[in-house]
mmCIF file of C-alpha atoms in Angstrom:
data_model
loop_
_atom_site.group_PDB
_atom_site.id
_atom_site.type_symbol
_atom_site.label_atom_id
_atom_site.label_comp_id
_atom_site.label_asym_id
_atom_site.label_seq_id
_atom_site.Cartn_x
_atom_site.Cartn_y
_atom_site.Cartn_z
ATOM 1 C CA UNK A 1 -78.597 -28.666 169.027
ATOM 2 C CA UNK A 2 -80.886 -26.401 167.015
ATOM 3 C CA UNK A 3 -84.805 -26.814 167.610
ATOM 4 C CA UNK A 4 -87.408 -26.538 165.148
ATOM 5 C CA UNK A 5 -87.819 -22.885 163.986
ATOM 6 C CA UNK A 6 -91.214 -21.307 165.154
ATOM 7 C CA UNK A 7 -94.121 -21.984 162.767
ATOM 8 C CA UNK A 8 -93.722 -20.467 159.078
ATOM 9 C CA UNK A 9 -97.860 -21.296 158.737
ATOM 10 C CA UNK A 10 -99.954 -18.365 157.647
ATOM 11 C CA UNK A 11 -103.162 -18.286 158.270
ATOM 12 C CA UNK A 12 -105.227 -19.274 161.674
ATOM 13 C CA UNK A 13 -103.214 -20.395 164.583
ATOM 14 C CA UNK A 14 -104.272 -22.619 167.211
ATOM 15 C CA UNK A 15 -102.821 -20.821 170.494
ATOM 16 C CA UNK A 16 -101.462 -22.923 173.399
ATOM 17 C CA UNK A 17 -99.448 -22.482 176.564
ATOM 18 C CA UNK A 18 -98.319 -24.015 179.269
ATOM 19 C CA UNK A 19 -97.650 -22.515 182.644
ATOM 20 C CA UNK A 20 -94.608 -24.256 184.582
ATOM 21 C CA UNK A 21 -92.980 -23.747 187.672
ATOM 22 C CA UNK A 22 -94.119 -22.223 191.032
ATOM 23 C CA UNK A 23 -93.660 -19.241 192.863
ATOM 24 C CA UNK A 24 -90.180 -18.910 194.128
ATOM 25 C CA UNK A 25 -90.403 -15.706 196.107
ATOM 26 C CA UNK A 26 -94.014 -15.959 197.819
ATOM 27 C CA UNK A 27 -93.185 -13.394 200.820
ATOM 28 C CA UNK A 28 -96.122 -10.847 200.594
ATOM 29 C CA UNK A 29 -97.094 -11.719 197.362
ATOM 30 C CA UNK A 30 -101.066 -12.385 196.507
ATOM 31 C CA UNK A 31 -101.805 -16.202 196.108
ATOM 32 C CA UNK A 32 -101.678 -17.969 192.522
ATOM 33 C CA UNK A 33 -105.513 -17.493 191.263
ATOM 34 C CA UNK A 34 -107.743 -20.290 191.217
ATOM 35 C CA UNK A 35 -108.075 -20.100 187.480
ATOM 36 C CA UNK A 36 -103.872 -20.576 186.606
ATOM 37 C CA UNK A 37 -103.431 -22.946 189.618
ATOM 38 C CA UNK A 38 -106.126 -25.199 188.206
ATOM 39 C CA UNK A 39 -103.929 -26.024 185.204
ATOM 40 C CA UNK A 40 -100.285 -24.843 186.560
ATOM 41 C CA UNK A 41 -98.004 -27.636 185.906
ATOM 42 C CA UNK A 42 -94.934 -28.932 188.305
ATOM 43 C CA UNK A 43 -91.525 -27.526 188.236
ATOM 44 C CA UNK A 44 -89.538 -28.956 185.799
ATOM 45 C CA UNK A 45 -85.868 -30.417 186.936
ATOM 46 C CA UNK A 46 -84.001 -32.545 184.433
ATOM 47 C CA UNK A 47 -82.508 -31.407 181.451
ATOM 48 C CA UNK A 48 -84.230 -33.741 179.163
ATOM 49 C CA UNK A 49 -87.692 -31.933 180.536
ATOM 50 C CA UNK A 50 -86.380 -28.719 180.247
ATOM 51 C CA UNK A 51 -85.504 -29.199 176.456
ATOM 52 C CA UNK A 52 -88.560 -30.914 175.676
ATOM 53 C CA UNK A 53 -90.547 -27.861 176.670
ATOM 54 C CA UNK A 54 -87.929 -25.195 175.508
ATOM 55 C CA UNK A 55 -88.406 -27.316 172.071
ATOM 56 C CA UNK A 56 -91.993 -27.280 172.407
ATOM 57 C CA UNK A 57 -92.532 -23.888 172.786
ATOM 58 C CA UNK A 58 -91.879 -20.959 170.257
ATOM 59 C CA UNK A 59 -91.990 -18.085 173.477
ATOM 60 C CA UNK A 60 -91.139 -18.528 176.850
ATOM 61 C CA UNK A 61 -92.599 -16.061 179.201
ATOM 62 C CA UNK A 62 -90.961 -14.407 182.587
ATOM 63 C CA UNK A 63 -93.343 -11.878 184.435
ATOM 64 C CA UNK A 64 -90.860 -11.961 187.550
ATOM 65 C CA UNK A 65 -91.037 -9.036 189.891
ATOM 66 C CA UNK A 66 -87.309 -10.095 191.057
ATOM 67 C CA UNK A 67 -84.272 -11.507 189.233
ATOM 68 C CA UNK A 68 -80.775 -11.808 189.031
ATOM 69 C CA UNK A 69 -80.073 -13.299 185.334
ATOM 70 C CA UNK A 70 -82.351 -16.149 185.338
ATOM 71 C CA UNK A 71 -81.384 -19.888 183.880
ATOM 72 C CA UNK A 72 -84.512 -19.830 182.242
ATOM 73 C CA UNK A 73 -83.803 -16.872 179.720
ATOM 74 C CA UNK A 74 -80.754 -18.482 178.491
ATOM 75 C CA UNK A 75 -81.681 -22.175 178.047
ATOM 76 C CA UNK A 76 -85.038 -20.527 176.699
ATOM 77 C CA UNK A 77 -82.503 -18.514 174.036
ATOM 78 C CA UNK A 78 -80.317 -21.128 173.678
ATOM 79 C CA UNK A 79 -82.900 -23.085 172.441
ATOM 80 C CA UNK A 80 -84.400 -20.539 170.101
ATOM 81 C CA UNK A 81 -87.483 -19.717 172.187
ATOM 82 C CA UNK A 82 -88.232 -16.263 171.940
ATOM 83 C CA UNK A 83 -88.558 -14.903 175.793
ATOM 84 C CA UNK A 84 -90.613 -12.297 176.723
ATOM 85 C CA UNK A 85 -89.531 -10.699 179.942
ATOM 86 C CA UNK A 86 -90.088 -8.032 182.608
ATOM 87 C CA UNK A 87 -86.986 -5.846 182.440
ATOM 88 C CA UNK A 88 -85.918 -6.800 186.078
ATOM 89 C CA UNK A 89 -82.337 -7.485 187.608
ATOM 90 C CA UNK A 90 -79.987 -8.845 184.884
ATOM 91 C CA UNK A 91 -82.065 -9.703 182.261
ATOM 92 C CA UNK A 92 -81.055 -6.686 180.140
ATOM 93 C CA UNK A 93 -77.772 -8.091 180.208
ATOM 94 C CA UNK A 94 -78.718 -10.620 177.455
ATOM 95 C CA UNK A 95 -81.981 -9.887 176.198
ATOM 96 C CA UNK A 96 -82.349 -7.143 174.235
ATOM 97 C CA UNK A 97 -86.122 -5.732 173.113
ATOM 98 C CA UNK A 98 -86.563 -6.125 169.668
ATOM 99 C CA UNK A 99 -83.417 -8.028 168.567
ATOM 100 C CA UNK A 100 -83.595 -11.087 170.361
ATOM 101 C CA UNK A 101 -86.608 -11.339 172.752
ATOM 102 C CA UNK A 102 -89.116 -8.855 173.958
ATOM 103 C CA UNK A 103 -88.719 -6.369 177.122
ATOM 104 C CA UNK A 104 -91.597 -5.330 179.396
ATOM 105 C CA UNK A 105 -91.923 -2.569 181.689
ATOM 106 C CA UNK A 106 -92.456 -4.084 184.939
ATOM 107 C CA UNK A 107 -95.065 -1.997 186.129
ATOM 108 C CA UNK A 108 -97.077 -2.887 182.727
ATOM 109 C CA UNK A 109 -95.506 -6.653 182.646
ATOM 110 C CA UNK A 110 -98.820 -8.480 182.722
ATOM 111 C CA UNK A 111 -100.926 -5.958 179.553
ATOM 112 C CA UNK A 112 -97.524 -5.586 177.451
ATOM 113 C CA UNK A 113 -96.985 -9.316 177.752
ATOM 114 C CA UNK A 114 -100.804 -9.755 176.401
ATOM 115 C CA UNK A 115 -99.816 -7.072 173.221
ATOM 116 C CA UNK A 116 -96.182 -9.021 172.653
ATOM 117 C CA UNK A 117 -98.027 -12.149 172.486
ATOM 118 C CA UNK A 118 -100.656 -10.789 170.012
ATOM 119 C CA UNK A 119 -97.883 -9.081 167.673
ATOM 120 C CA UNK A 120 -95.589 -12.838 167.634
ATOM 121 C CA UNK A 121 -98.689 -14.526 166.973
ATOM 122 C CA UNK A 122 -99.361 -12.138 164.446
ATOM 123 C CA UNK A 123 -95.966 -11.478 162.957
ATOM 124 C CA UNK A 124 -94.143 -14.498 162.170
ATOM 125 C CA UNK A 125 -91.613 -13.277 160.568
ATOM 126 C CA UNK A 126 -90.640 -11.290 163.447
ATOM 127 C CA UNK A 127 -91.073 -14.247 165.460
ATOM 128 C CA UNK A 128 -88.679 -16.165 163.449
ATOM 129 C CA UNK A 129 -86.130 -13.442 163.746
ATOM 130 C CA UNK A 130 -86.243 -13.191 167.122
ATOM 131 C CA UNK A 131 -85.870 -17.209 167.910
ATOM 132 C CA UNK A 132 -82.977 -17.514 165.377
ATOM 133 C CA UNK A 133 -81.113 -14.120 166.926
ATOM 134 C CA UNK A 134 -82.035 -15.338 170.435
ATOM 135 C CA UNK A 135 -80.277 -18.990 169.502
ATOM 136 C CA UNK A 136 -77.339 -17.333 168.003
ATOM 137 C CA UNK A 137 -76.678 -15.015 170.759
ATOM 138 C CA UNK A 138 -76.625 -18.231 172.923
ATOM 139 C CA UNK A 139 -75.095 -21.217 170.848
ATOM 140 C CA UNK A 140 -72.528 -22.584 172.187
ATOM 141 C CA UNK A 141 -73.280 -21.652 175.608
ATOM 142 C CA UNK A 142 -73.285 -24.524 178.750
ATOM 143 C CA UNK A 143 -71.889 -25.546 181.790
ATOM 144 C CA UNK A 144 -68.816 -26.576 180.299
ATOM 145 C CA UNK A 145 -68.069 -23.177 177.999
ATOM 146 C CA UNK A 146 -69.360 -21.127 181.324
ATOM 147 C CA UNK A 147 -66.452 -22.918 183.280
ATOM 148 C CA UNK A 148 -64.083 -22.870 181.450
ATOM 149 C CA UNK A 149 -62.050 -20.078 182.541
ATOM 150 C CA UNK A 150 -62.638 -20.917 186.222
ATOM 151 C CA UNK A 151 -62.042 -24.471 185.743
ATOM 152 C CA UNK A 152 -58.732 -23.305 184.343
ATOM 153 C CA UNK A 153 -57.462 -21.669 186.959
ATOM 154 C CA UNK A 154 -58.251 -23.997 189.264
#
């Protein structure tokens, strides 16, 4: 199903976010600071929470240090979030910077995520691009279109 395309409003935007999840990999990394952990919210596990917050939300940020090709970046596209992601493991497989999300260098992940945030909020239109290339690239995608081949053969 298609979501709600990100905001067309001009003018002053009210910001919010959300931060979801928990760390995965914690092996030598620094604890979760005080500040994020204060308002950090659980994991989410159904699919019915998932799409609420992938409908919820026009960007989905990933500042992951490691990946393989995370879930999250395609239910986030398949959705029409825009993602914004550190260029790690697979995720230039299916996100690429400009056209359908936004890549960040992972040694700069945390201050380029600050300036893609700033340009989406401040270019819509670019914003809308991005979510309806990002749901494009993706429609049509699931469980049952990624099996299908393998459940063939077997």
């Amino acid at each position: 199903r298609r979501r709600r395309p990100p905001s067309a409003t001009r003018g002053p935007y009210t910001t919010l976010f959300r931060s979801v999840g928990k760390t995965v990999v914690d092996e030598g990394q620094a604890p979760v600071a005080s500040d994020i952990a204060a308002v950090l919210e659980p994991p989410l596990l159904t699919p019915a929470e998932l799409a609420r917050a992938y409908d919820w939300a026009d960007v989905m940020v990933l500042l992951s240090h490691y990946e393989g090709l995370p879930l999250t970046v395609l239910e986030a596209m398949r959705a029409g979030a825009v993602v914004v992601a550190a260029d790690v493991g697979a995720v230039r497989e299916v996100l690429r910077h400009r056209e359908n999300g936004l890549l960040l260098a992972p040694a700069k992940a945390a201050s380029e995520c600050v300036e893609a945030l700033a340009l989406l909020a401040a270019d819509r239109g670019m914003l809308r691009q991005l979510s309806a290339r990002a749901y494009e690239d993706r429609r049509g995608y699931d469980w049952v279109e990624a099996t299908r081949e393998l459940d063939a053969k077997l």
